[in-house]
mmCIF file of C-alpha atoms in Angstrom:
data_model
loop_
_atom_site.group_PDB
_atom_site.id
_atom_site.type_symbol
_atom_site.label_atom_id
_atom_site.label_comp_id
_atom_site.label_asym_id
_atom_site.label_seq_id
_atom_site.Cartn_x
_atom_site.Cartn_y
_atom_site.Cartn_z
ATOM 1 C CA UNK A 1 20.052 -28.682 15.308
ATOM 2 C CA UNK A 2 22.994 -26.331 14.923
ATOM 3 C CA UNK A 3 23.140 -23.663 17.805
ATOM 4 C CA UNK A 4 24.643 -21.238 15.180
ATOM 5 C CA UNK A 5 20.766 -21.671 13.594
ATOM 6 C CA UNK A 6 18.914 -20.977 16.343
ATOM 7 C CA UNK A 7 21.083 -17.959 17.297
ATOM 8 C CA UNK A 8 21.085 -16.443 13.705
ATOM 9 C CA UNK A 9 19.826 -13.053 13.614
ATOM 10 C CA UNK A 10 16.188 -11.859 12.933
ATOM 11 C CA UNK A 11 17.367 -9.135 10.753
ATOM 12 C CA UNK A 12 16.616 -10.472 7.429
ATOM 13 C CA UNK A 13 13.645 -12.226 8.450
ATOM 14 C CA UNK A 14 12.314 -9.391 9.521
ATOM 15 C CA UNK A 15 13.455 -7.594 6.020
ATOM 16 C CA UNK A 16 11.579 -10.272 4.194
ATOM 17 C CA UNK A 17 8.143 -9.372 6.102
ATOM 18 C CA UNK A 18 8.560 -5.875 5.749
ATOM 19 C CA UNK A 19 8.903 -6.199 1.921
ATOM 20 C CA UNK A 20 6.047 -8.368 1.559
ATOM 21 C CA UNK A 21 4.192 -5.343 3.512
ATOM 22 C CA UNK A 22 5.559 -2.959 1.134
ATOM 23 C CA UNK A 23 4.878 -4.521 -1.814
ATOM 24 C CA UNK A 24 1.039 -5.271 -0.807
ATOM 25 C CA UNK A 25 0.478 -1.740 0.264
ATOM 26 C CA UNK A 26 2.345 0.159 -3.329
ATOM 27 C CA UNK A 27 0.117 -2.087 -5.018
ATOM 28 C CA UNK A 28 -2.972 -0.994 -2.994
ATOM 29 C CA UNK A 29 -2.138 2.708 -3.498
ATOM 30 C CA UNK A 30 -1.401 2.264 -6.876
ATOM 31 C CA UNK A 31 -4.560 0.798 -7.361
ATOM 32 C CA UNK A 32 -7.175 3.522 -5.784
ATOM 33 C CA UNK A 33 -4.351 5.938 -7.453
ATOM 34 C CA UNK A 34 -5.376 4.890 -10.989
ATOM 35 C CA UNK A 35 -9.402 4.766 -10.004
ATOM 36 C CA UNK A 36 -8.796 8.110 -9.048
ATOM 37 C CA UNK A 37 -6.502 9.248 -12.217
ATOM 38 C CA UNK A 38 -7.079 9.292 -15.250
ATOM 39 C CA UNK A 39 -3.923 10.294 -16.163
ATOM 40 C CA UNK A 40 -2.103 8.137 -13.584
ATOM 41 C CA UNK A 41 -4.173 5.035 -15.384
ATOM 42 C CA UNK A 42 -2.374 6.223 -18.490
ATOM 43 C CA UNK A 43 0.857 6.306 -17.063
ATOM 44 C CA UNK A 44 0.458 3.252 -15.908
ATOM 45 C CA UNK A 45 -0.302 1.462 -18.830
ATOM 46 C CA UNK A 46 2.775 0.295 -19.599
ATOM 47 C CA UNK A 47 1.200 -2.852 -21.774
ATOM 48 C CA UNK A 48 -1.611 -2.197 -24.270
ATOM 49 C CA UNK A 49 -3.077 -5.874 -24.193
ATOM 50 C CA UNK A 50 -3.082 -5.682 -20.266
ATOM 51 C CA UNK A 51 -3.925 -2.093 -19.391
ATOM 52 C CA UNK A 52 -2.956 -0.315 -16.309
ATOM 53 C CA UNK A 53 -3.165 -3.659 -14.301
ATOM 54 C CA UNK A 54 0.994 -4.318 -15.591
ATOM 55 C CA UNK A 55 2.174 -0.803 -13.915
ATOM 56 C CA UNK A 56 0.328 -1.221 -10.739
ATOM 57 C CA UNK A 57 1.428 -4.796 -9.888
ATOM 58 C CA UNK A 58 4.830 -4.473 -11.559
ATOM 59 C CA UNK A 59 5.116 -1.138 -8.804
ATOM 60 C CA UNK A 60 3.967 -3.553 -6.066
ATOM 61 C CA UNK A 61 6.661 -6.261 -7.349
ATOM 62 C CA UNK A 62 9.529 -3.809 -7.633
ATOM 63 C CA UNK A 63 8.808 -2.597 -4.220
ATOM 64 C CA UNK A 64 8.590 -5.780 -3.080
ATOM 65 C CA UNK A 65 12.173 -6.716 -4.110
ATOM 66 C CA UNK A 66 13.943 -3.514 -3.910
ATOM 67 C CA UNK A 67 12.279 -3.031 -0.947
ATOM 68 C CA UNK A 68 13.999 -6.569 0.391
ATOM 69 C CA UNK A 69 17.505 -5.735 -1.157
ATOM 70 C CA UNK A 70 17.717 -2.457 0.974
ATOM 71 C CA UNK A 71 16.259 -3.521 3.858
ATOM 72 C CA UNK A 72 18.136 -7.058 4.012
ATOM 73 C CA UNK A 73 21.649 -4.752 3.106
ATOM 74 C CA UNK A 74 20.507 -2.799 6.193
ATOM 75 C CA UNK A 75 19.537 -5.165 8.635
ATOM 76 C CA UNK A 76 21.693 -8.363 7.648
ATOM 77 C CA UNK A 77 23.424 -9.812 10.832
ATOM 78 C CA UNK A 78 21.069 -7.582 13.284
ATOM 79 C CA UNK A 79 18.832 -8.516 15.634
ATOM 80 C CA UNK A 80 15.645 -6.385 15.205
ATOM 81 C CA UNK A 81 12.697 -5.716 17.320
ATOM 82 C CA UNK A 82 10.706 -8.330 15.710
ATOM 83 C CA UNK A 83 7.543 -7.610 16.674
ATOM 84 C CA UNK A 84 7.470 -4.075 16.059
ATOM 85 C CA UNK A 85 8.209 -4.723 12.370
ATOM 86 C CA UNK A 86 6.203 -7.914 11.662
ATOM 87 C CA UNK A 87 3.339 -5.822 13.025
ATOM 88 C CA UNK A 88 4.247 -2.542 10.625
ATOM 89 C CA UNK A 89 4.467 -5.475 7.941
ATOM 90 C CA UNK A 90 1.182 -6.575 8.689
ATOM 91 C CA UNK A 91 -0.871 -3.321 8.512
ATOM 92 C CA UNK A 92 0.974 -2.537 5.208
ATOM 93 C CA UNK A 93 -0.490 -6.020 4.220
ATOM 94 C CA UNK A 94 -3.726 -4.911 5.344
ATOM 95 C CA UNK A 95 -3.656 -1.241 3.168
ATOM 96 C CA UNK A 96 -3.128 -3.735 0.084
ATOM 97 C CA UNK A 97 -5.890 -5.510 0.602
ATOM 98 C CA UNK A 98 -8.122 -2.582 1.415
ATOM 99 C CA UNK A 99 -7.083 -0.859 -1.303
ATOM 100 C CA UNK A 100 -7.232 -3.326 -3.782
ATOM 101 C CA UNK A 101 -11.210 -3.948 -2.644
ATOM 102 C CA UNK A 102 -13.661 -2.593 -5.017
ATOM 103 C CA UNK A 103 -16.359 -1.731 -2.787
ATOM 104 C CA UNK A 104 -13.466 0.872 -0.844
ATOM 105 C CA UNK A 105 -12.824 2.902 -3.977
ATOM 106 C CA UNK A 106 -16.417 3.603 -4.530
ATOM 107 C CA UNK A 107 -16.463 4.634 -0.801
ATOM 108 C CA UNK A 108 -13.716 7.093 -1.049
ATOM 109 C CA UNK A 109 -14.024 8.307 -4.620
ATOM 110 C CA UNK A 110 -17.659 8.166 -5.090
ATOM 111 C CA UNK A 111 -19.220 6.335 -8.367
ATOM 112 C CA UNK A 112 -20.368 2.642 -8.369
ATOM 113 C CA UNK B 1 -10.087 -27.772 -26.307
ATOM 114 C CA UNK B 2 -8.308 -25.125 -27.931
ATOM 115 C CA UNK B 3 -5.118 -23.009 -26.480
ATOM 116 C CA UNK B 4 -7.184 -20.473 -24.670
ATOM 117 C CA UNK B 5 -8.801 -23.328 -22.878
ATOM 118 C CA UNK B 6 -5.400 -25.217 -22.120
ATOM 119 C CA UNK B 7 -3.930 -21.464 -21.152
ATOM 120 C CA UNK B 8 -7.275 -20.557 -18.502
ATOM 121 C CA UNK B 9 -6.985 -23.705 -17.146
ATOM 122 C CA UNK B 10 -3.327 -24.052 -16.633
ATOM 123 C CA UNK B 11 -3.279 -20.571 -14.917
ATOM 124 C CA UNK B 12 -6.258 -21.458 -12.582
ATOM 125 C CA UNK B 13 -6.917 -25.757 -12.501
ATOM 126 C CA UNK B 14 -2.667 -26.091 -12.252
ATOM 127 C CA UNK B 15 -1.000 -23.178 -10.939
ATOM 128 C CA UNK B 16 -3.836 -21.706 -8.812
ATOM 129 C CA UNK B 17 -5.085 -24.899 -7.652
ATOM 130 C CA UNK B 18 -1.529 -26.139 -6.711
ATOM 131 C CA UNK B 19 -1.452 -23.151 -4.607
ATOM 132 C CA UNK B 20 -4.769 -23.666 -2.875
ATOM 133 C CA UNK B 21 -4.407 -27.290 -2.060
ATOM 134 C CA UNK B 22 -1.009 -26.850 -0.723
ATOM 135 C CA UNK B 23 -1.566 -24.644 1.447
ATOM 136 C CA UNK B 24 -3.293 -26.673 3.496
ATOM 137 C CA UNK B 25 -0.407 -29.034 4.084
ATOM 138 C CA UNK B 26 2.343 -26.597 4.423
ATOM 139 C CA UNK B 27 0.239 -24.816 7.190
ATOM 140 C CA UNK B 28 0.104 -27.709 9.192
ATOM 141 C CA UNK B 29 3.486 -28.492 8.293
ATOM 142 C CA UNK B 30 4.846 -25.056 9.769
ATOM 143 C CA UNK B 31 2.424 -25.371 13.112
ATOM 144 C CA UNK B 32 3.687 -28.578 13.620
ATOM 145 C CA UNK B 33 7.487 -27.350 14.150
ATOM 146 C CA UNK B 34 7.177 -27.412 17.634
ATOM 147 C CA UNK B 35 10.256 -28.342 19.927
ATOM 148 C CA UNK B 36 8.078 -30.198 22.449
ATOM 149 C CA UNK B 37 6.516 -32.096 19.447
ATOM 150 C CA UNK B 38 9.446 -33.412 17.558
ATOM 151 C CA UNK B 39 12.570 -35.379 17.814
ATOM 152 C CA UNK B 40 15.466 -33.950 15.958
ATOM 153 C CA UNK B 41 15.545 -36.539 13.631
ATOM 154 C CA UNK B 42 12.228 -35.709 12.561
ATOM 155 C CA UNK B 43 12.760 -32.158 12.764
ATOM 156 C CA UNK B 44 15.345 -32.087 10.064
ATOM 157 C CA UNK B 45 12.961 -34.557 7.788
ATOM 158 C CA UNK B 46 10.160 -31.881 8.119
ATOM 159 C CA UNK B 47 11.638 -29.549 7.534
ATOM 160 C CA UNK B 48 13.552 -30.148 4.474
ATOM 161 C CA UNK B 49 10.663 -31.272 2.966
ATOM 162 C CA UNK B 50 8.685 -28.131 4.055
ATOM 163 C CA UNK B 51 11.367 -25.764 2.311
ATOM 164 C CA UNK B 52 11.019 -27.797 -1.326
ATOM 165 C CA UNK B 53 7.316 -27.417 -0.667
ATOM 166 C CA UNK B 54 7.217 -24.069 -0.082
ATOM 167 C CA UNK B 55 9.284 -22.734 -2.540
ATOM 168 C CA UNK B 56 7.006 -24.946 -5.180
ATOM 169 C CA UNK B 57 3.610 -23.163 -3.810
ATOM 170 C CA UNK B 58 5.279 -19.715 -4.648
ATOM 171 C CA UNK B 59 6.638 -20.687 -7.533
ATOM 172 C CA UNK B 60 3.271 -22.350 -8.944
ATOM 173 C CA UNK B 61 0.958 -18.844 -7.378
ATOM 174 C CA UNK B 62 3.919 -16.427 -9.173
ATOM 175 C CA UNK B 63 3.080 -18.779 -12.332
ATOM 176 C CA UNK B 64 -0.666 -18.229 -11.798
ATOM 177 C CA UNK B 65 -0.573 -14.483 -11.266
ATOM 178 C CA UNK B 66 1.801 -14.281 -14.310
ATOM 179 C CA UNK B 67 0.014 -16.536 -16.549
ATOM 180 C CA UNK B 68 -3.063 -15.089 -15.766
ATOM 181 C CA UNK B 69 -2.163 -11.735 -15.965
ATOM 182 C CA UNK B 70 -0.447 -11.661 -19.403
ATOM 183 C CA UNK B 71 -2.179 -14.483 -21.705
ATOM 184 C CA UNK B 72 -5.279 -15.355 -20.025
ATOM 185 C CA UNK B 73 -6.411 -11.651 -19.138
ATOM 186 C CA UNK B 74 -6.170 -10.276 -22.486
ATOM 187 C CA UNK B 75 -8.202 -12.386 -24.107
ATOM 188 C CA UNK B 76 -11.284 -11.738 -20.862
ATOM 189 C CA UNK B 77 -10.206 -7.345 -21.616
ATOM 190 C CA UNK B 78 -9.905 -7.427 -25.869
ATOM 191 C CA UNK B 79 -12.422 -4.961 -26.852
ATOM 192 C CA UNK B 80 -15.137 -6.395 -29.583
ATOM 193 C CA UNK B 81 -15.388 -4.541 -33.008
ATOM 194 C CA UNK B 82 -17.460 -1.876 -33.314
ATOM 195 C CA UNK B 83 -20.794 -2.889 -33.960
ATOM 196 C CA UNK B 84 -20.752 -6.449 -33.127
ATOM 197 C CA UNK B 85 -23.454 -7.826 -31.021
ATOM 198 C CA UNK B 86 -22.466 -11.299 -30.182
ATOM 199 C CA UNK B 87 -20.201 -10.811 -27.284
ATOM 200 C CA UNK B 88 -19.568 -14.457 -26.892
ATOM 201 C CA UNK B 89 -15.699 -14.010 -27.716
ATOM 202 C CA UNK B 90 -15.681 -10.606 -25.363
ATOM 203 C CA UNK B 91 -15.911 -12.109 -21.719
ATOM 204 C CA UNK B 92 -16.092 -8.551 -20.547
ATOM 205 C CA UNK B 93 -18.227 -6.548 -22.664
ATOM 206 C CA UNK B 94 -20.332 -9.607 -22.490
ATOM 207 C CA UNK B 95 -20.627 -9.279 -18.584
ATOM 208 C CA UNK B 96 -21.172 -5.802 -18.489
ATOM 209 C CA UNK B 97 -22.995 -5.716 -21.803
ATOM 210 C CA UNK B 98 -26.064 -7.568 -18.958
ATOM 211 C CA UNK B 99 -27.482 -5.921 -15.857
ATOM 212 C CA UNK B 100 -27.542 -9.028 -14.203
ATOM 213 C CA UNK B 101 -23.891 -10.155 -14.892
ATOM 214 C CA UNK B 102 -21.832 -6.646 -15.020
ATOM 215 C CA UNK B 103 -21.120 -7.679 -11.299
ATOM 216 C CA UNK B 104 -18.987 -10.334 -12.113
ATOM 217 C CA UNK B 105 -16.610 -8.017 -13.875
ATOM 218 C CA UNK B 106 -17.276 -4.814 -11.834
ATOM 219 C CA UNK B 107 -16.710 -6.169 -8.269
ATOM 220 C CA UNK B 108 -15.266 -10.065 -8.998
ATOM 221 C CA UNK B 109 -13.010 -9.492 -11.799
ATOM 222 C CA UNK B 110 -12.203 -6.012 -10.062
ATOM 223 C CA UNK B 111 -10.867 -7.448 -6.870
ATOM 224 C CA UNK B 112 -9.697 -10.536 -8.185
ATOM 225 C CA UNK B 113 -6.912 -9.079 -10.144
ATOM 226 C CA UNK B 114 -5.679 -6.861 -7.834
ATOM 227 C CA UNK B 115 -5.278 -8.670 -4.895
ATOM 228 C CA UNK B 116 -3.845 -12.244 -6.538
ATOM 229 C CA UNK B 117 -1.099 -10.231 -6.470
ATOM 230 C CA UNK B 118 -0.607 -9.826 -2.655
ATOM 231 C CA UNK B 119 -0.414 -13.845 -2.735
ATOM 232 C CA UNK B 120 3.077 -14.689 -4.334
ATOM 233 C CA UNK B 121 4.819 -11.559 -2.251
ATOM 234 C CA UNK B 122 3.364 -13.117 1.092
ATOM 235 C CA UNK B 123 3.926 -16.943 -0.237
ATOM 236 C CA UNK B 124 7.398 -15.996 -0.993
ATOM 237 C CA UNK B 125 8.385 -14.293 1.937
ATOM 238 C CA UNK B 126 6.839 -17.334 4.245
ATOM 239 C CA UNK B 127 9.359 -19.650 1.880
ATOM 240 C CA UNK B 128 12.210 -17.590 2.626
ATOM 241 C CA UNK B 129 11.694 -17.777 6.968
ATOM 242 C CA UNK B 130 10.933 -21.318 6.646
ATOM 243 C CA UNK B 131 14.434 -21.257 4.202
ATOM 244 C CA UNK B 132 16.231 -19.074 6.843
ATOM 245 C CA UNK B 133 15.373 -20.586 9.972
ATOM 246 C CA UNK B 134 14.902 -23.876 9.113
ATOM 247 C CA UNK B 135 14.925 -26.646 11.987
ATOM 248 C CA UNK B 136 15.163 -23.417 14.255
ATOM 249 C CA UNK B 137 12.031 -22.622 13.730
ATOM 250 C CA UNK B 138 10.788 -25.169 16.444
ATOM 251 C CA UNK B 139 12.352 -22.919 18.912
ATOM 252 C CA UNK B 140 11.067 -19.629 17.354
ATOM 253 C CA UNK B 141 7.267 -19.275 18.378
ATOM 254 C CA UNK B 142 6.593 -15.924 17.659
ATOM 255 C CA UNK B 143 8.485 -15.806 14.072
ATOM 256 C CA UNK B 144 6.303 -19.473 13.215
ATOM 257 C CA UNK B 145 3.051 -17.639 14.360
ATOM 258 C CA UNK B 146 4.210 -14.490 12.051
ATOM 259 C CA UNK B 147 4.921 -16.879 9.066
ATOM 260 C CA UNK B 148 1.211 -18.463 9.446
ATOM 261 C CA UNK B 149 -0.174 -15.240 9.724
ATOM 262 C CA UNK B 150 1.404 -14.206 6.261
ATOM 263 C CA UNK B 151 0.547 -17.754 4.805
ATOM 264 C CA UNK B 152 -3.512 -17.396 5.345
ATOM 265 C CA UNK B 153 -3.159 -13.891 3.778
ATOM 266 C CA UNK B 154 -1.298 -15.801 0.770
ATOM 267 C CA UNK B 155 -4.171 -18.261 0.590
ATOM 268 C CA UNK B 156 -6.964 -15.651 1.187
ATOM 269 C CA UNK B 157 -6.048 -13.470 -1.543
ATOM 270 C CA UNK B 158 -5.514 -16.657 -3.894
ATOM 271 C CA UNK B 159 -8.564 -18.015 -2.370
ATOM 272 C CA UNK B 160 -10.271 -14.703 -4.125
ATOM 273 C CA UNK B 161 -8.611 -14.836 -7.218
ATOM 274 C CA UNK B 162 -9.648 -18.609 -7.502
ATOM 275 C CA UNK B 163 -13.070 -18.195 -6.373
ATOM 276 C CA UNK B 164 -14.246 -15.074 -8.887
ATOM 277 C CA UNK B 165 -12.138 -16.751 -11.501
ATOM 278 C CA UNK B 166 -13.839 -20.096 -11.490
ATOM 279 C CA UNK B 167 -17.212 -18.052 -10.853
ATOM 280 C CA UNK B 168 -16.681 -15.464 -13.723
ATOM 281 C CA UNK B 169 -15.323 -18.299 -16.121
ATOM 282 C CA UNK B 170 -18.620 -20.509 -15.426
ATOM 283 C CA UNK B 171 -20.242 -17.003 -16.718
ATOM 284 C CA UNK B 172 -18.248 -15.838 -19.581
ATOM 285 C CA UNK B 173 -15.842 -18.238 -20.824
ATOM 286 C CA UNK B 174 -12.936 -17.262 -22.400
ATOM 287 C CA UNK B 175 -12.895 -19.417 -26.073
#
């Protein structure tokens, strides 16, 4: 194994997490946002056949990605704190999969 | 079986299940890069192999989400004529149209397209460490445990998507 591998930096690694938080927790809020909009469900249907679901996971993809690109531009060649991040990443993951859970948006905006 | 059949079962039976039944491996394959545990040699095999397979689970649970979300899920959402009673062709009026089976569409159907999504975002980031790091990886516990961590919330959230699908299919298939 090359040394230069095992001393490359955790920078973009750590971009890639953080993205894949990102991206799970736009498309949570986006989600509750359009069970508690009507007229955000509208402006999120950006695809008759498919409804609001296409503007609420396309928002979760394209903050997934852009998301990366800035973050990777930002921390590419830098050694991060690691753990801090990975753990930011992982309670972003955790708001996307509240959010997307039905049982949570009858909780917080009433209804069944 | 006609090309809504060959579409719903491409998107769940190929793509999904790819995803599901990999996972398995790769996990095993990423706890397994351990230092202590493998020779260099072996190393390098491993992990090779682990970044083709990998990049083919996200690419087949991107497929699913996409081919799910755009042929398969317009056909389970089209809205009947007015008037029409037999709902047979209407997955989802025909759930909801039922005390009994409305659940399947208001809480499985519900969650199920929501959170596939979280899947190929988490599966593609854990391809892109294992890309990054490669053999390296051995000597990198924390950023392996991190990567497993983000691989079970891949699989959960296509574990979802595959249950309800293959539940809410058995109860309103889409012809």
């Amino acid at each position: 194994m090359a040394t230069t591998e095992i001393n490359k930096p955790n920078g973009p690694v750590a971009a890639a997490l953080l993205a894949g938080g990102i991206g799970s927790a736009v498309l949570g809020l986006a989600t509750i946002s359009v069970e508690a909009s009507a007229a955000i469900k509208t402006a999120l249907n950006w695809y008759n056949p498919v409804g609001s679901l296409m503007g609420k996971s396309s928002l979760g993809i394209i903050a997934f990605f852009l998301s990366w690109v800035i973050l990777n531009t930002i921390w590419k060649g830098k050694e991060t704190n690691f753990s801090r991040i990975a753990a930011i990443a992982l309670v972003l993951v955790a708001v996307g999969l509240i959010f997307t859970f039905p049982p949570v948006w009858h909780l917080l905006l009433g209804g069944e | 079986m006609s090309a809504n059949d060959l579409w719903t079962t491409t998107h769940g039976m190929v793509f999904g299940f790819i995803f599901l039944l990999g996972f398995a491996g790769a996990l095993v394959g990423v706890y397994m890069m351990k230092a202590e545990w493998l020779t260099t040699e072996g190393t390098n095999a491993n992990v090779n192999r682990l970044r083709v397979f990998l990049w083919l689970l996200a690419a087949a649970v991107w497929a699913a989400v996409f081919t799910g979300t755009y042929i398969v899920y317009p056909w389970y959402r089209a809205a009947p004529p007015e008037g029409l009673t037999d709902l047979a062709n209407f997955p989802r009026y025909l759930l909801l149209a039922n005390e009994s089976t409305a659940f399947w569409h208001s809480f499985g159907m519900e969650w199920k397209e929501h959170v596939a999504f979280i899947s190929p975002m988490a599966a593609t980031v854990v391809a892109f460490v294992v890309q990054y790091y490669g053999a390296a990886l051995t000597r990198k516990p924390e950023i392996r445990r991190w990567v497993m961590i983000f691989f079970t919330v891949a699989f959960f959230a296509a574990a979802v998507a595959g249950i309800f699908g293959a539940f809410i299919t058995k109860a309103a298939p889409i012809r």
